């Protein structure tokens, strides 16, 4: 029982990371029809930006972590907005080229991270001389039904829940949220009504960039390191979450992220024992995707942002 | 059919490529040593392999309009399966290659049949997921078969002598040239066949093909199986030239194939060949350039981007997409129209 609880909460923590990445991807695709491969670069750059600021300040563990998260968020948002303005906007009406450009950016930015900070993982946050670099309460464990669970898992889950609630409220109750929802449903109709949907594109990219960077920072806490391959490895699972959840659906992404995180953790533990093979969790997720697509090619949710 | 006049340049080029291992010519910037040196021949062979593999990807992307993110899986199949058969199971080479021929048809047939039930981005994602499963299998080394990060040290005993050893690089080069030519001829025949016409019709407008009364599904599956089969043999040549490395299973590897095809020009006669060749050559030269002192002595702002080939190639790719969407193979036409326009302007004034 305690193993099951541990696996479930760890799976939810992982699902929280997937959700943060997938929600941005899903909105961008739903609204603009761009499958953003450069999203992985937002994750990695966000994580490294957060790590970089911790190498330049000396403060208490909590203060450093909050500063790092804020810096990573802003960095991700600026990067996202810049990429939309400089690279995506000029190719409006050329959707294939937009995807190709994000592929080129993903390769180039990925190589740049590699070139600047090297291939080795960096301890996050960077607090030389300290035995533990995270706030001590995050490393401590809480015992639930006999399972000892590291507290940082709860942080990841809580952040994802707050983001989910915030995004949903934003899409439902603000004017720009209304335009985004309408744009996802029928972009040409919104344009025909005299509203310039393109103004929301930069915004959606900035939000996507910020959330991806946030996921990058949280992944730094989850794994206690940042490394140059982080973006790519998380992005593939986020893609799967987006496809299973249905493009443009925040709620769908949340459900799918939880499903993917749990399947991965359960399969990793139970099948690995049984098959004596550590790749079972990842492969199980791939088959989950194939299965869902074959049964429901449009994903779990219809194409509406809610 | 190619008219005799149009065939002159390719045939001359092919003749040059065939006699190339006998030319002791130094081409300073493009190659590190004379053309007949083993290092240069190995690089040229790799360029030719990727010319062929890029063309196989173009059959999917450029001709049929199928954006697959899983082509690396079939290339990797050609790298890993013969290596495992020869090294772990101690099969003879012909037996291993026969197995590859069977699996390189069976696997894409099954996975293609599943993935092609969805279209567009969903298809891209399913192919990505299958390829990623392949990557996970290779990385996690089930039963010690794939060697994980280390790869496999190939058992050379069952291999014929002429593919082993540095002095024999020229035979590998000819093998690679033969591969590129074979892929080109097969692709050309396939594109010219009635199925090939349906592929292009599907790319342009799948709904119209259905309205005419054809089912696109079997045609797409045919393109998928053919492209994967051809890529697998490119993988086998990579095995002989480079060896077993897990990087061939990654999603990034498929993305570089996409870059090659777009770089050369999608859906054109020679575009993918040129793109695959040029990309591989550039990648190698940039890698060498990165190690040179004049780069290493630069300030960090210049040194870091200049010593990452993938950064430069990614940036070049973005530039091509922005400014020359037809890729390298559209350059002659662009140049011609530029010259004509200038001539027209002069005659007008």
PDB file of C-alpha atoms in Angstrom, chain B residues 110-322:
ATOM      1  CA  UNK B 110       2.835  -2.992 -38.764  1.00  0.00           C
ATOM      2  CA  UNK B 111       3.740   0.387 -37.222  1.00  0.00           C
ATOM      3  CA  UNK B 112       2.754   2.259 -40.394  1.00  0.00           C
ATOM      4  CA  UNK B 113      -0.590   0.478 -40.524  1.00  0.00           C
ATOM      5  CA  UNK B 114      -1.268   1.690 -36.991  1.00  0.00           C
ATOM      6  CA  UNK B 115       0.079   5.253 -37.296  1.00  0.00           C
ATOM      7  CA  UNK B 116      -1.581   5.970 -40.645  1.00  0.00           C
ATOM      8  CA  UNK B 117      -5.011   5.573 -39.089  1.00  0.00           C
ATOM      9  CA  UNK B 118      -4.544   9.159 -37.957  1.00  0.00           C
ATOM     10  CA  UNK B 119      -3.390  12.088 -40.075  1.00  0.00           C
ATOM     11  CA  UNK B 120      -1.479  15.344 -39.788  1.00  0.00           C
ATOM     12  CA  UNK B 121       0.041  16.266 -36.446  1.00  0.00           C
ATOM     13  CA  UNK B 122      -1.409  13.191 -34.741  1.00  0.00           C
ATOM     14  CA  UNK B 123       0.446  11.020 -37.271  1.00  0.00           C
ATOM     15  CA  UNK B 124       3.651  12.925 -36.534  1.00  0.00           C
ATOM     16  CA  UNK B 125       3.150  12.313 -32.807  1.00  0.00           C
ATOM     17  CA  UNK B 126       2.433   8.584 -33.121  1.00  0.00           C
ATOM     18  CA  UNK B 127       5.519   8.062 -35.270  1.00  0.00           C
ATOM     19  CA  UNK B 128       7.499  10.101 -32.738  1.00  0.00           C
ATOM     20  CA  UNK B 129       6.157   7.940 -29.926  1.00  0.00           C
ATOM     21  CA  UNK B 130       7.091   4.678 -31.676  1.00  0.00           C
ATOM     22  CA  UNK B 131      10.578   5.981 -32.462  1.00  0.00           C
ATOM     23  CA  UNK B 132      10.922   7.153 -28.869  1.00  0.00           C
ATOM     24  CA  UNK B 133       9.961   3.673 -27.682  1.00  0.00           C
ATOM     25  CA  UNK B 134      12.790   2.399 -29.889  1.00  0.00           C
ATOM     26  CA  UNK B 135      15.128   4.923 -28.295  1.00  0.00           C
ATOM     27  CA  UNK B 136      14.098   3.835 -24.797  1.00  0.00           C
ATOM     28  CA  UNK B 137      14.606   0.175 -25.682  1.00  0.00           C
ATOM     29  CA  UNK B 138      18.079   0.876 -27.023  1.00  0.00           C
ATOM     30  CA  UNK B 139      19.066   3.107 -24.093  1.00  0.00           C
ATOM     31  CA  UNK B 140      17.845   0.769 -21.370  1.00  0.00           C
ATOM     32  CA  UNK B 141      19.681  -2.193 -22.842  1.00  0.00           C
ATOM     33  CA  UNK B 142      17.195  -5.075 -22.308  1.00  0.00           C
ATOM     34  CA  UNK B 143      18.960  -8.360 -21.791  1.00  0.00           C
ATOM     35  CA  UNK B 144      22.298  -6.685 -22.572  1.00  0.00           C
ATOM     36  CA  UNK B 145      21.457  -6.765 -26.307  1.00  0.00           C
ATOM     37  CA  UNK B 146      21.841  -3.135 -27.352  1.00  0.00           C
ATOM     38  CA  UNK B 147      24.674  -2.026 -25.096  1.00  0.00           C
ATOM     39  CA  UNK B 148      22.856   1.077 -23.865  1.00  0.00           C
ATOM     40  CA  UNK B 149      24.928   4.266 -24.083  1.00  0.00           C
ATOM     41  CA  UNK B 150      28.029   2.332 -25.051  1.00  0.00           C
ATOM     42  CA  UNK B 151      26.555   0.794 -28.192  1.00  0.00           C
ATOM     43  CA  UNK B 152      27.880  -2.508 -29.520  1.00  0.00           C
ATOM     44  CA  UNK B 153      31.408  -3.344 -30.521  1.00  0.00           C
ATOM     45  CA  UNK B 154      30.827  -5.025 -33.833  1.00  0.00           C
ATOM     46  CA  UNK B 155      32.175  -8.523 -34.355  1.00  0.00           C
ATOM     47  CA  UNK B 156      34.101  -8.168 -37.631  1.00  0.00           C
ATOM     48  CA  UNK B 157      34.819 -11.882 -38.132  1.00  0.00           C
ATOM     49  CA  UNK B 158      31.756 -12.743 -40.243  1.00  0.00           C
ATOM     50  CA  UNK B 159      32.279  -9.646 -42.415  1.00  0.00           C
ATOM     51  CA  UNK B 160      34.052  -9.930 -45.783  1.00  0.00           C
ATOM     52  CA  UNK B 161      37.603  -8.548 -45.737  1.00  0.00           C
ATOM     53  CA  UNK B 162      36.971  -5.720 -48.133  1.00  0.00           C
ATOM     54  CA  UNK B 163      34.724  -3.803 -45.714  1.00  0.00           C
ATOM     55  CA  UNK B 164      37.198  -4.023 -42.824  1.00  0.00           C
ATOM     56  CA  UNK B 165      40.223  -1.860 -42.214  1.00  0.00           C
ATOM     57  CA  UNK B 166      41.247   1.647 -43.143  1.00  0.00           C
ATOM     58  CA  UNK B 167      43.012   0.682 -46.394  1.00  0.00           C
ATOM     59  CA  UNK B 168      39.700  -0.637 -47.694  1.00  0.00           C
ATOM     60  CA  UNK B 169      37.759   2.570 -47.145  1.00  0.00           C
ATOM     61  CA  UNK B 170      37.399   2.995 -50.905  1.00  0.00           C
ATOM     62  CA  UNK B 171      35.262  -0.153 -51.116  1.00  0.00           C
ATOM     63  CA  UNK B 172      32.979   1.234 -48.431  1.00  0.00           C
ATOM     64  CA  UNK B 173      32.845   4.449 -50.428  1.00  0.00           C
ATOM     65  CA  UNK B 174      31.719   2.591 -53.549  1.00  0.00           C
ATOM     66  CA  UNK B 175      29.194   0.691 -51.480  1.00  0.00           C
ATOM     67  CA  UNK B 176      27.805   4.017 -50.222  1.00  0.00           C
ATOM     68  CA  UNK B 177      27.784   5.408 -53.753  1.00  0.00           C
ATOM     69  CA  UNK B 178      25.937   2.303 -54.917  1.00  0.00           C
ATOM     70  CA  UNK B 179      23.420   2.816 -52.100  1.00  0.00           C
ATOM     71  CA  UNK B 180      22.791   6.449 -53.029  1.00  0.00           C
ATOM     72  CA  UNK B 181      22.397   5.577 -56.716  1.00  0.00           C
ATOM     73  CA  UNK B 182      20.105   2.640 -55.913  1.00  0.00           C
ATOM     74  CA  UNK B 183      17.904   4.785 -53.656  1.00  0.00           C
ATOM     75  CA  UNK B 184      17.760   7.433 -56.376  1.00  0.00           C
ATOM     76  CA  UNK B 185      16.762   4.946 -59.088  1.00  0.00           C
ATOM     77  CA  UNK B 186      14.193   3.197 -56.878  1.00  0.00           C
ATOM     78  CA  UNK B 187      12.750   6.509 -55.710  1.00  0.00           C
ATOM     79  CA  UNK B 188      12.580   7.792 -59.287  1.00  0.00           C
ATOM     80  CA  UNK B 189      10.854   4.659 -60.514  1.00  0.00           C
ATOM     81  CA  UNK B 190       8.430   4.811 -57.577  1.00  0.00           C
ATOM     82  CA  UNK B 191       7.652   8.483 -58.097  1.00  0.00           C
ATOM     83  CA  UNK B 192       7.100   7.920 -61.805  1.00  0.00           C
ATOM     84  CA  UNK B 193       4.789   4.949 -61.228  1.00  0.00           C
ATOM     85  CA  UNK B 194       1.045   5.319 -60.894  1.00  0.00           C
ATOM     86  CA  UNK B 195       1.389   4.983 -57.120  1.00  0.00           C
ATOM     87  CA  UNK B 196       3.819   7.892 -57.225  1.00  0.00           C
ATOM     88  CA  UNK B 197       1.231  10.046 -58.928  1.00  0.00           C
ATOM     89  CA  UNK B 198      -1.278   9.183 -56.234  1.00  0.00           C
ATOM     90  CA  UNK B 199       1.315  10.126 -53.553  1.00  0.00           C
ATOM     91  CA  UNK B 200       1.629  13.599 -54.960  1.00  0.00           C
ATOM     92  CA  UNK B 201      -2.125  13.897 -55.287  1.00  0.00           C
ATOM     93  CA  UNK B 202      -2.464  12.936 -51.602  1.00  0.00           C
ATOM     94  CA  UNK B 203       0.125  15.553 -50.688  1.00  0.00           C
ATOM     95  CA  UNK B 204      -1.715  18.250 -52.631  1.00  0.00           C
ATOM     96  CA  UNK B 205      -5.238  17.360 -51.579  1.00  0.00           C
ATOM     97  CA  UNK B 206      -6.092  14.124 -49.833  1.00  0.00           C
ATOM     98  CA  UNK B 207      -9.837  14.784 -49.860  1.00  0.00           C
ATOM     99  CA  UNK B 208      -9.826  15.106 -53.641  1.00  0.00           C
ATOM    100  CA  UNK B 209      -8.138  11.705 -53.977  1.00  0.00           C
ATOM    101  CA  UNK B 210     -10.935  10.191 -51.917  1.00  0.00           C
ATOM    102  CA  UNK B 211     -13.573  11.949 -54.013  1.00  0.00           C
ATOM    103  CA  UNK B 212     -12.022  10.526 -57.179  1.00  0.00           C
ATOM    104  CA  UNK B 213     -12.614   7.113 -55.618  1.00  0.00           C
ATOM    105  CA  UNK B 214      -9.173   6.033 -54.451  1.00  0.00           C
ATOM    106  CA  UNK B 215      -8.373   5.031 -50.894  1.00  0.00           C
ATOM    107  CA  UNK B 216      -5.294   7.014 -49.827  1.00  0.00           C
ATOM    108  CA  UNK B 217      -4.481   4.602 -46.993  1.00  0.00           C
ATOM    109  CA  UNK B 218      -2.756   1.772 -48.941  1.00  0.00           C
ATOM    110  CA  UNK B 219      -0.782   4.301 -50.999  1.00  0.00           C
ATOM    111  CA  UNK B 220       0.429   6.085 -47.882  1.00  0.00           C
ATOM    112  CA  UNK B 221       1.325   2.757 -46.315  1.00  0.00           C
ATOM    113  CA  UNK B 222       3.295   1.820 -49.427  1.00  0.00           C
ATOM    114  CA  UNK B 223       5.255   5.100 -49.242  1.00  0.00           C
ATOM    115  CA  UNK B 224       5.880   4.532 -45.532  1.00  0.00           C
ATOM    116  CA  UNK B 225       7.161   0.968 -45.981  1.00  0.00           C
ATOM    117  CA  UNK B 226       9.323   1.831 -48.996  1.00  0.00           C
ATOM    118  CA  UNK B 227      10.883   4.874 -47.307  1.00  0.00           C
ATOM    119  CA  UNK B 228      11.565   2.923 -44.108  1.00  0.00           C
ATOM    120  CA  UNK B 229      13.026  -0.018 -46.000  1.00  0.00           C
ATOM    121  CA  UNK B 230      15.417   2.247 -47.908  1.00  0.00           C
ATOM    122  CA  UNK B 231      16.434   4.071 -44.709  1.00  0.00           C
ATOM    123  CA  UNK B 232      17.232   0.752 -42.989  1.00  0.00           C
ATOM    124  CA  UNK B 233      19.908  -0.025 -45.589  1.00  0.00           C
ATOM    125  CA  UNK B 234      21.403   3.396 -45.013  1.00  0.00           C
ATOM    126  CA  UNK B 235      21.594   2.379 -41.375  1.00  0.00           C
ATOM    127  CA  UNK B 236      23.491  -0.773 -42.310  1.00  0.00           C
ATOM    128  CA  UNK B 237      26.082   1.342 -44.160  1.00  0.00           C
ATOM    129  CA  UNK B 238      26.365   3.630 -41.133  1.00  0.00           C
ATOM    130  CA  UNK B 239      27.127   0.490 -39.119  1.00  0.00           C
ATOM    131  CA  UNK B 240      30.040  -0.308 -41.453  1.00  0.00           C
ATOM    132  CA  UNK B 241      31.285   3.294 -41.607  1.00  0.00           C
ATOM    133  CA  UNK B 242      30.806   4.512 -38.028  1.00  0.00           C
ATOM    134  CA  UNK B 243      29.662   1.602 -35.861  1.00  0.00           C
ATOM    135  CA  UNK B 244      26.831   1.322 -33.342  1.00  0.00           C
ATOM    136  CA  UNK B 245      25.943   4.572 -31.567  1.00  0.00           C
ATOM    137  CA  UNK B 246      22.650   5.168 -29.721  1.00  0.00           C
ATOM    138  CA  UNK B 247      22.396   8.712 -31.137  1.00  0.00           C
ATOM    139  CA  UNK B 248      20.842   7.299 -34.348  1.00  0.00           C
ATOM    140  CA  UNK B 249      17.694   6.427 -32.383  1.00  0.00           C
ATOM    141  CA  UNK B 250      16.988   9.937 -31.073  1.00  0.00           C
ATOM    142  CA  UNK B 251      14.253  12.328 -32.153  1.00  0.00           C
ATOM    143  CA  UNK B 252      17.000  14.845 -32.927  1.00  0.00           C
ATOM    144  CA  UNK B 253      18.312  12.449 -35.557  1.00  0.00           C
ATOM    145  CA  UNK B 254      14.951  12.471 -37.355  1.00  0.00           C
ATOM    146  CA  UNK B 255      14.867  16.259 -37.082  1.00  0.00           C
ATOM    147  CA  UNK B 256      18.246  16.456 -38.824  1.00  0.00           C
ATOM    148  CA  UNK B 257      16.808  14.358 -41.674  1.00  0.00           C
ATOM    149  CA  UNK B 258      13.990  16.877 -41.953  1.00  0.00           C
ATOM    150  CA  UNK B 259      16.556  19.677 -41.987  1.00  0.00           C
ATOM    151  CA  UNK B 260      18.503  17.944 -44.776  1.00  0.00           C
ATOM    152  CA  UNK B 261      15.441  17.562 -46.966  1.00  0.00           C
ATOM    153  CA  UNK B 262      14.260  21.145 -46.499  1.00  0.00           C
ATOM    154  CA  UNK B 263      17.827  22.419 -46.944  1.00  0.00           C
ATOM    155  CA  UNK B 264      18.056  20.707 -50.328  1.00  0.00           C
ATOM    156  CA  UNK B 265      14.468  21.380 -51.407  1.00  0.00           C
ATOM    157  CA  UNK B 266      11.485  19.123 -50.784  1.00  0.00           C
ATOM    158  CA  UNK B 267       9.834  17.074 -53.487  1.00  0.00           C
ATOM    159  CA  UNK B 268      12.405  17.841 -56.182  1.00  0.00           C
ATOM    160  CA  UNK B 269      14.467  15.447 -58.260  1.00  0.00           C
ATOM    161  CA  UNK B 270      17.864  16.110 -56.667  1.00  0.00           C
ATOM    162  CA  UNK B 271      16.946  18.302 -53.691  1.00  0.00           C
ATOM    163  CA  UNK B 272      17.082  15.696 -50.920  1.00  0.00           C
ATOM    164  CA  UNK B 273      20.269  14.129 -52.344  1.00  0.00           C
ATOM    165  CA  UNK B 274      21.989  17.520 -52.387  1.00  0.00           C
ATOM    166  CA  UNK B 275      20.619  18.405 -48.941  1.00  0.00           C
ATOM    167  CA  UNK B 276      21.761  15.170 -47.297  1.00  0.00           C
ATOM    168  CA  UNK B 277      25.198  15.439 -48.863  1.00  0.00           C
ATOM    169  CA  UNK B 278      25.667  19.133 -48.070  1.00  0.00           C
ATOM    170  CA  UNK B 279      24.391  18.847 -44.495  1.00  0.00           C
ATOM    171  CA  UNK B 280      26.717  15.957 -43.633  1.00  0.00           C
ATOM    172  CA  UNK B 281      29.703  17.706 -45.191  1.00  0.00           C
ATOM    173  CA  UNK B 282      28.927  20.995 -43.436  1.00  0.00           C
ATOM    174  CA  UNK B 283      28.377  19.260 -40.109  1.00  0.00           C
ATOM    175  CA  UNK B 284      31.760  17.573 -40.355  1.00  0.00           C
ATOM    176  CA  UNK B 285      33.646  20.672 -41.511  1.00  0.00           C
ATOM    177  CA  UNK B 286      32.075  22.866 -38.839  1.00  0.00           C
ATOM    178  CA  UNK B 287      33.027  20.288 -36.221  1.00  0.00           C
ATOM    179  CA  UNK B 288      36.646  20.447 -37.401  1.00  0.00           C
ATOM    180  CA  UNK B 289      36.560  24.213 -37.605  1.00  0.00           C
ATOM    181  CA  UNK B 290      35.358  24.365 -33.994  1.00  0.00           C
ATOM    182  CA  UNK B 291      38.551  22.678 -32.839  1.00  0.00           C
ATOM    183  CA  UNK B 292      40.844  25.110 -34.648  1.00  0.00           C
ATOM    184  CA  UNK B 293      42.893  27.623 -32.720  1.00  0.00           C
ATOM    185  CA  UNK B 294      41.579  30.694 -34.456  1.00  0.00           C
ATOM    186  CA  UNK B 295      38.089  29.762 -33.205  1.00  0.00           C
ATOM    187  CA  UNK B 296      39.239  28.718 -29.744  1.00  0.00           C
ATOM    188  CA  UNK B 297      41.053  32.062 -29.295  1.00  0.00           C
ATOM    189  CA  UNK B 298      37.922  34.126 -30.001  1.00  0.00           C
ATOM    190  CA  UNK B 299      36.024  35.805 -27.147  1.00  0.00           C
ATOM    191  CA  UNK B 300      33.266  33.631 -25.639  1.00  0.00           C
ATOM    192  CA  UNK B 301      30.416  35.465 -27.380  1.00  0.00           C
ATOM    193  CA  UNK B 302      31.731  34.311 -30.758  1.00  0.00           C
ATOM    194  CA  UNK B 303      33.509  31.131 -29.743  1.00  0.00           C
ATOM    195  CA  UNK B 304      30.543  29.354 -28.129  1.00  0.00           C
ATOM    196  CA  UNK B 305      28.117  29.594 -31.073  1.00  0.00           C
ATOM    197  CA  UNK B 306      30.852  28.981 -33.634  1.00  0.00           C
ATOM    198  CA  UNK B 307      31.992  25.787 -31.945  1.00  0.00           C
ATOM    199  CA  UNK B 308      28.492  24.263 -31.951  1.00  0.00           C
ATOM    200  CA  UNK B 309      27.826  22.902 -35.479  1.00  0.00           C
ATOM    201  CA  UNK B 310      24.199  22.183 -34.653  1.00  0.00           C
ATOM    202  CA  UNK B 311      23.680  25.808 -33.670  1.00  0.00           C
ATOM    203  CA  UNK B 312      25.050  27.035 -36.984  1.00  0.00           C
ATOM    204  CA  UNK B 313      23.126  24.413 -38.976  1.00  0.00           C
ATOM    205  CA  UNK B 314      19.915  25.195 -37.104  1.00  0.00           C
ATOM    206  CA  UNK B 315      20.409  28.893 -37.790  1.00  0.00           C
ATOM    207  CA  UNK B 316      21.176  28.192 -41.455  1.00  0.00           C
ATOM    208  CA  UNK B 317      18.018  26.085 -41.635  1.00  0.00           C
ATOM    209  CA  UNK B 318      15.903  28.910 -40.200  1.00  0.00           C
ATOM    210  CA  UNK B 319      17.474  31.290 -42.711  1.00  0.00           C
ATOM    211  CA  UNK B 320      16.688  28.925 -45.601  1.00  0.00           C
ATOM    212  CA  UNK B 321      13.068  28.560 -44.486  1.00  0.00           C
ATOM    213  CA  UNK B 322      12.761  32.340 -44.269  1.00  0.00           C
TER     214      UNK B 322
END
